[in-house]
Coordinates of C-alpha atoms and ligand atoms in Angstrom, one line a residue:
X1 CA 0.0 0.0 0.0
X2 CA 1.3 3.5 -0.9
X3 CA -0.1 5.4 2.0
X4 CA -1.4 4.8 5.5
X5 CA -3.9 7.2 6.9
X6 CA -5.0 7.9 10.4
X7 CA -8.8 7.4 10.6
X8 CA -9.5 11.1 11.2
X9 CA -7.3 12.3 8.4
X10 CA -7.6 12.1 4.6
X11 CA -4.2 13.2 3.3
X12 CA -1.6 10.7 2.1
X13 CA 0.9 9.8 4.9
X14 CA 4.0 7.8 4.0
X15 CA 6.3 6.1 6.6
X16 CA 8.8 4.8 4.1
X17 CA 10.8 6.5 1.4
X18 CA 10.3 3.8 -1.3
X19 CA 6.5 4.2 -1.2
X20 CA 6.8 8.0 -1.1
X21 CA 9.2 8.1 -4.1
X22 CA 7.0 5.8 -6.1
X23 CA 3.9 8.0 -5.4
X24 CA 5.8 11.3 -6.3
X25 CA 7.0 9.7 -9.5
X26 CA 3.4 8.9 -10.5
X27 CA 2.7 12.5 -11.2
X28 CA 6.1 14.2 -11.5
X29 CA 7.0 15.6 -14.9
X30 CA 9.4 18.4 -15.9
X31 CA 6.7 21.0 -15.3
X32 CA 5.5 19.8 -11.9
X33 CA 6.4 22.0 -9.0
X34 CA 6.8 20.5 -5.6
X35 CA 7.1 22.6 -2.5
X36 CA 8.7 21.0 0.6
X37 CA 8.5 21.9 4.3
X38 CA 10.9 19.9 6.5
X39 CA 9.8 19.8 10.1
X40 CA 10.5 17.9 13.3
X41 CA 6.8 18.0 14.2
X42 CA 5.1 19.6 17.2
X43 CA 3.6 21.9 14.6
X44 CA 2.6 25.5 15.4
X45 CA 1.3 28.4 13.4
X46 CA 4.8 29.2 12.1
X47 CA 5.0 25.8 10.4
X48 CA 1.5 26.1 9.0
X49 CA 2.5 29.4 7.5
X50 CA 5.4 27.8 5.7
X51 CA 3.0 25.1 4.4
X52 CA 0.6 27.8 3.2
X53 CA 3.3 29.6 1.4
X54 CA 4.3 26.3 -0.3
X55 CA 0.7 25.6 -1.2
X56 CA 0.5 29.1 -2.8
X57 CA 3.6 28.7 -4.8
X58 CA 3.6 25.0 -5.9
X59 CA 1.3 22.4 -7.4
X60 CA 2.1 19.9 -4.7
X61 CA 3.4 20.2 -1.1
X62 CA 5.3 17.6 0.9
X63 CA 5.8 18.0 4.6
X64 CA 8.3 15.8 6.5
X65 CA 7.9 15.1 10.2
X66 CA 11.1 13.6 11.6
X67 CA 12.9 14.3 14.9
X68 CA 16.4 13.9 13.5
X69 CA 18.7 12.4 16.1
X70 CA 22.0 13.4 14.4
X71 CA 21.4 17.1 14.9
X72 CA 20.9 16.9 18.7
X73 CA 24.1 17.3 20.7
X74 CA 22.2 17.0 24.0
X75 CA 20.6 13.6 24.6
X76 CA 18.1 15.2 27.1
X77 CA 16.9 17.7 24.4
X78 CA 16.4 14.8 22.0
X79 CA 14.5 12.6 24.4
X80 CA 12.3 15.5 25.6
X81 CA 11.6 16.8 22.1
X82 CA 7.8 16.7 21.7
X83 CA 6.5 14.0 19.5
X84 CA 2.9 14.6 18.5
X85 CA 2.3 12.9 15.2
X86 CA -1.4 12.4 15.4
X87 CA -2.1 16.1 16.4
X88 CA 0.4 17.2 13.7
X89 CA -1.4 15.3 10.9
X90 CA -4.7 16.6 12.1
X91 CA -3.4 20.2 11.8
X92 CA -2.0 19.5 8.3
X93 CA -5.2 17.9 7.2
X94 CA -7.1 21.0 8.6
X95 CA -4.9 23.2 6.5
X96 CA -5.2 21.2 3.3
X97 CA -5.9 17.5 2.9
X98 CA -3.8 17.4 -0.3
X99 CA -0.6 18.0 1.5
X100 CA 1.6 14.8 1.3
X101 CA 3.1 13.8 4.7
X102 CA 6.4 11.9 5.1
X103 CA 6.9 10.6 8.6
X104 CA 9.8 8.2 8.4
X105 CA 11.5 6.1 11.1
X106 CA 15.1 6.6 12.0
X107 CA 15.8 3.3 10.1
X108 CA 14.1 4.5 7.0
X109 CA 16.4 7.5 6.9
X110 CA 19.7 6.2 8.3
X111 CA 19.5 2.5 7.3
X112 CA 21.4 1.3 10.4
X113 CA 24.1 4.0 10.3
X114 CA 22.8 6.9 12.4
X115 CA 25.7 9.2 11.7
X116 CA 26.2 12.6 10.1
X117 CA 28.1 13.4 7.0
X118 CA 30.8 16.0 7.5
X119 CA 30.2 19.2 5.6
X120 CA 32.3 22.3 4.8
X121 CA 29.9 25.3 5.0
X122 CA 32.7 27.8 4.4
X123 CA 32.9 28.7 8.1
X124 CA 29.2 29.4 8.7
X125 CA 29.1 26.4 10.9
X126 CA 31.7 27.8 13.3
X127 CA 29.7 30.8 14.4
X128 CA 27.1 31.1 17.2
X129 CA 25.0 27.8 17.3
X130 CA 28.0 26.0 15.9
X131 CA 30.1 27.0 19.0
X132 CA 27.5 25.8 21.4
X133 CA 26.1 22.8 19.6
X134 CA 29.0 20.7 18.2
X135 CA 28.0 18.6 15.2
X136 CA 24.6 20.2 15.0
X137 CA 24.9 21.6 11.5
X138 CA 26.5 18.4 10.1
X139 CA 23.3 16.7 11.4
X140 CA 21.1 19.3 9.8
X141 CA 23.0 19.2 6.5
X142 CA 22.8 15.4 6.5
X143 CA 19.0 15.2 7.0
X144 CA 18.1 18.1 4.7
X145 CA 20.3 16.7 1.9
X146 CA 18.7 13.2 2.3
X147 CA 15.2 14.6 2.3
X148 CA 16.0 16.7 -0.8
X149 CA 17.3 13.6 -2.6
X150 CA 14.2 11.6 -1.7
X151 CA 11.6 14.3 -2.5
X152 CA 13.4 16.3 -5.2
X153 CA 11.5 19.5 -4.4
X154 CA 11.4 22.6 -6.6
X155 CA 11.2 24.9 -3.6
X156 CA 12.0 24.3 0.1
X157 CA 10.7 26.5 2.9
X158 CA 12.7 27.4 6.1
X159 CA 11.8 29.8 8.9
X160 CA 14.1 32.8 9.5
X161 CA 14.0 32.1 13.3
X162 CA 16.8 29.6 12.5
X163 CA 18.6 32.1 10.4
X164 CA 22.0 30.3 10.7
X165 CA 20.4 27.1 9.6
X166 CA 18.8 28.9 6.6
X167 CA 22.2 30.1 5.5
X168 CA 23.8 26.7 6.0
X169 CA 21.1 25.0 4.0
X170 CA 21.6 27.5 1.2
X171 CA 25.3 26.8 1.2
X172 CA 24.8 23.0 1.3
X173 CA 22.4 23.2 -1.6
X174 CA 24.7 25.3 -3.7
X175 CA 27.8 23.2 -2.9
X176 CA 26.0 19.9 -3.6
X177 CA 24.5 21.4 -6.7
X178 CA 21.0 20.4 -5.8
X179 CA 18.3 21.9 -8.1
X180 CA 16.1 23.3 -5.3
X181 CA 15.4 26.9 -4.4
X182 CA 15.6 27.7 -0.7
X183 CA 13.0 30.1 0.5
X184 CA 13.4 32.0 3.8
X185 CA 10.1 32.9 5.6
X186 CA 9.4 35.5 8.3
X187 CA 9.3 34.5 12.0
X188 CA 5.9 33.9 13.5
X189 CA 5.5 35.2 17.1
X190 CA 3.1 34.6 20.0
X191 CA 1.0 37.7 20.9
X192 CA 3.6 38.7 23.5
X193 CA 6.4 38.6 20.9
X194 CA 8.0 35.2 21.8
X195 CA 9.2 33.5 18.6
X196 CA 7.1 30.4 17.9
X197 CA 9.0 27.2 18.5
X198 CA 8.1 23.6 19.2
X199 CA 10.2 24.0 22.4
X200 CA 7.7 26.6 23.7
X201 CA 5.5 23.6 24.5
X202 CA 7.8 22.7 27.3
X203 CA 7.5 26.1 29.1
X204 CA 5.1 26.7 31.9
X205 CA 2.6 29.4 31.2
X206 CA 4.5 31.8 33.5
X207 CA 7.8 31.1 31.7
X208 CA 6.0 31.6 28.4
X209 CA 4.7 35.0 29.4
X210 CA 8.0 36.1 30.8
X211 CA 9.9 34.8 27.8
X212 CA 8.7 37.9 25.9
X213 CA 11.8 39.4 27.5
X214 CA 13.9 37.8 24.8
X215 CA 12.1 39.6 22.0
X216 CA 12.0 42.9 24.0
X217 CA 15.8 42.6 24.4
X218 CA 16.6 42.2 20.7
X219 CA 14.2 45.0 19.8
X220 CA 16.0 47.3 22.2
X221 CA 19.3 46.1 21.0
X222 CA 18.3 47.1 17.5
X223 CA 17.4 50.6 18.7
X224 CA 20.7 51.0 20.5
X225 CA 22.7 49.7 17.5
X226 CA 21.5 52.7 15.4
X227 CA 23.8 55.0 17.5
X228 CA 26.3 52.7 19.2
X229 CA 28.8 50.0 18.4
X230 CA 28.1 46.2 18.4
X231 CA 30.4 46.0 21.4
X232 CA 28.3 48.5 23.4
X233 CA 25.1 46.7 22.4
X234 CA 26.6 43.4 23.6
X235 CA 27.6 44.9 26.9
X236 CA 24.1 46.3 27.4
X237 CA 22.5 42.9 26.6
X238 CA 24.9 41.1 29.0
X239 CA 23.9 43.5 31.8
X240 CA 20.2 43.0 31.0
X241 CA 20.6 39.3 31.8
X242 CA 22.9 39.7 34.8
X243 CA 21.1 38.7 38.0
X244 CA 18.0 37.4 36.1
X245 CA 17.0 34.3 38.0
X246 CA 14.8 32.9 35.2
X247 CA 16.7 33.4 32.0
X248 CA 20.3 32.5 31.4
X249 CA 22.0 34.1 28.4
X250 CA 24.0 31.6 26.3
X251 CA 25.1 34.1 23.7
X252 CA 24.2 37.4 22.1
X253 CA 25.9 38.3 18.9
X254 CA 25.6 40.9 16.1
X255 CA 26.8 39.4 12.9
X256 CA 26.9 40.1 9.2
X257 CA 24.0 38.2 7.4
X258 CA 25.9 36.5 4.6
X259 CA 29.1 35.3 6.4
X260 CA 27.7 35.3 9.9
X261 CA 31.0 36.9 11.0
X262 CA 30.7 39.0 14.2
X263 CA 30.4 42.7 13.6
X264 CA 33.5 44.5 14.8
X265 CA 33.2 47.8 12.9
X266 CA 29.9 48.7 11.3
X267 CA 30.2 48.9 7.5
X268 CA 27.7 50.8 5.5
X269 CA 27.2 48.2 2.7
X270 CA 26.7 45.3 5.1
X271 CA 23.4 44.0 6.6
X272 CA 23.6 43.0 10.2
X273 CA 21.4 40.9 12.4
X274 CA 21.2 40.2 16.1
X275 CA 21.2 36.6 17.3
X276 CA 20.4 35.4 20.8
X277 CA 20.2 32.1 22.6
X278 CA 18.7 31.8 26.1
X279 CA 18.1 29.0 28.6
X280 CA 14.9 28.8 30.7
X281 CA 15.1 25.9 33.1
X282 CA 17.2 23.8 30.6
X283 CA 14.9 24.7 27.7
X284 CA 16.9 26.5 25.0
X285 CA 15.2 29.3 23.0
X286 CA 16.7 31.3 20.2
X287 CA 15.6 34.4 18.3
X288 CA 17.0 36.9 15.8
X289 CA 16.2 40.2 14.3
X290 CA 17.4 42.2 11.3
X291 CA 19.2 45.4 12.3
X292 CA 18.5 47.2 9.1
Ligands
LIG1 O1 14.3 23.4 11.7 C1 14.0 22.2 11.9 O2 13.0 21.9 12.4 C2 15.1 21.1 11.6 O3 16.3 21.5 11.8 C3 14.9 20.6 10.1 C4 15.2 21.6 9.1 C5 13.5 20.0 10.0 C6 15.9 19.4 9.9 O4 15.7 18.4 10.8

């Protein structure tokens, strides 16, 4: 059988790549456009907006739901990552029952060798997340490349919340000469400004309310950056987190958007972005904002 459906859903769900590839082949021709949204599940409005953009811009949309073990450097983060396949498929079905879902097992993807390839992302991998999450981007590059090879999408959609990941995926696609266009999509936020993330599920409602502090901090950093240096902004952010019992700052950085190199002297012709990673009771949250 090609697809297995939950009773309550109508769209095609595939658990194995062979069946998915056969199904996609049945309607693919050189004019078919396929949009692809890779996810790790625990879907929220941000994911659904990526899917909507894909639906608007392509004839077919494929969504993958796979908690990729090779991109987790912290075993606790991997084991606690929310796995909510049934709710996820209901949300997708509610958005559009024509969306094709691929929810593989680790075995289907890694075939007994759950290891990452090693990539050279021209140094993008050594900045920010790369410093604190060793091996993370090799894991991301490995899974995204495999999914692209299985699905062969025309366009693939990634949220700008993980801006470093977006740049890394663009680099991997370009270096591997894969014929897919990478589309970056704006961050979706809760009403208090907190960037939407599957990890928000693990926050208590009080932590969720208070976590708007992260967004407020980067908005204010943007304002300060208009008249002060990156170093001064950094000092201000560090002091905003000093003595804060709830939030522990892992890093704050102002970096150039293309190379992700830290901003030392502001250059007129460069676009800069602020990046932040914060822990709330062992739950790691990230956010970013353009400083243009
Ligand atoms: O951003 C994510 O959810 C993941 O890193 C991705 C792109 C689905 C790869 O596992």
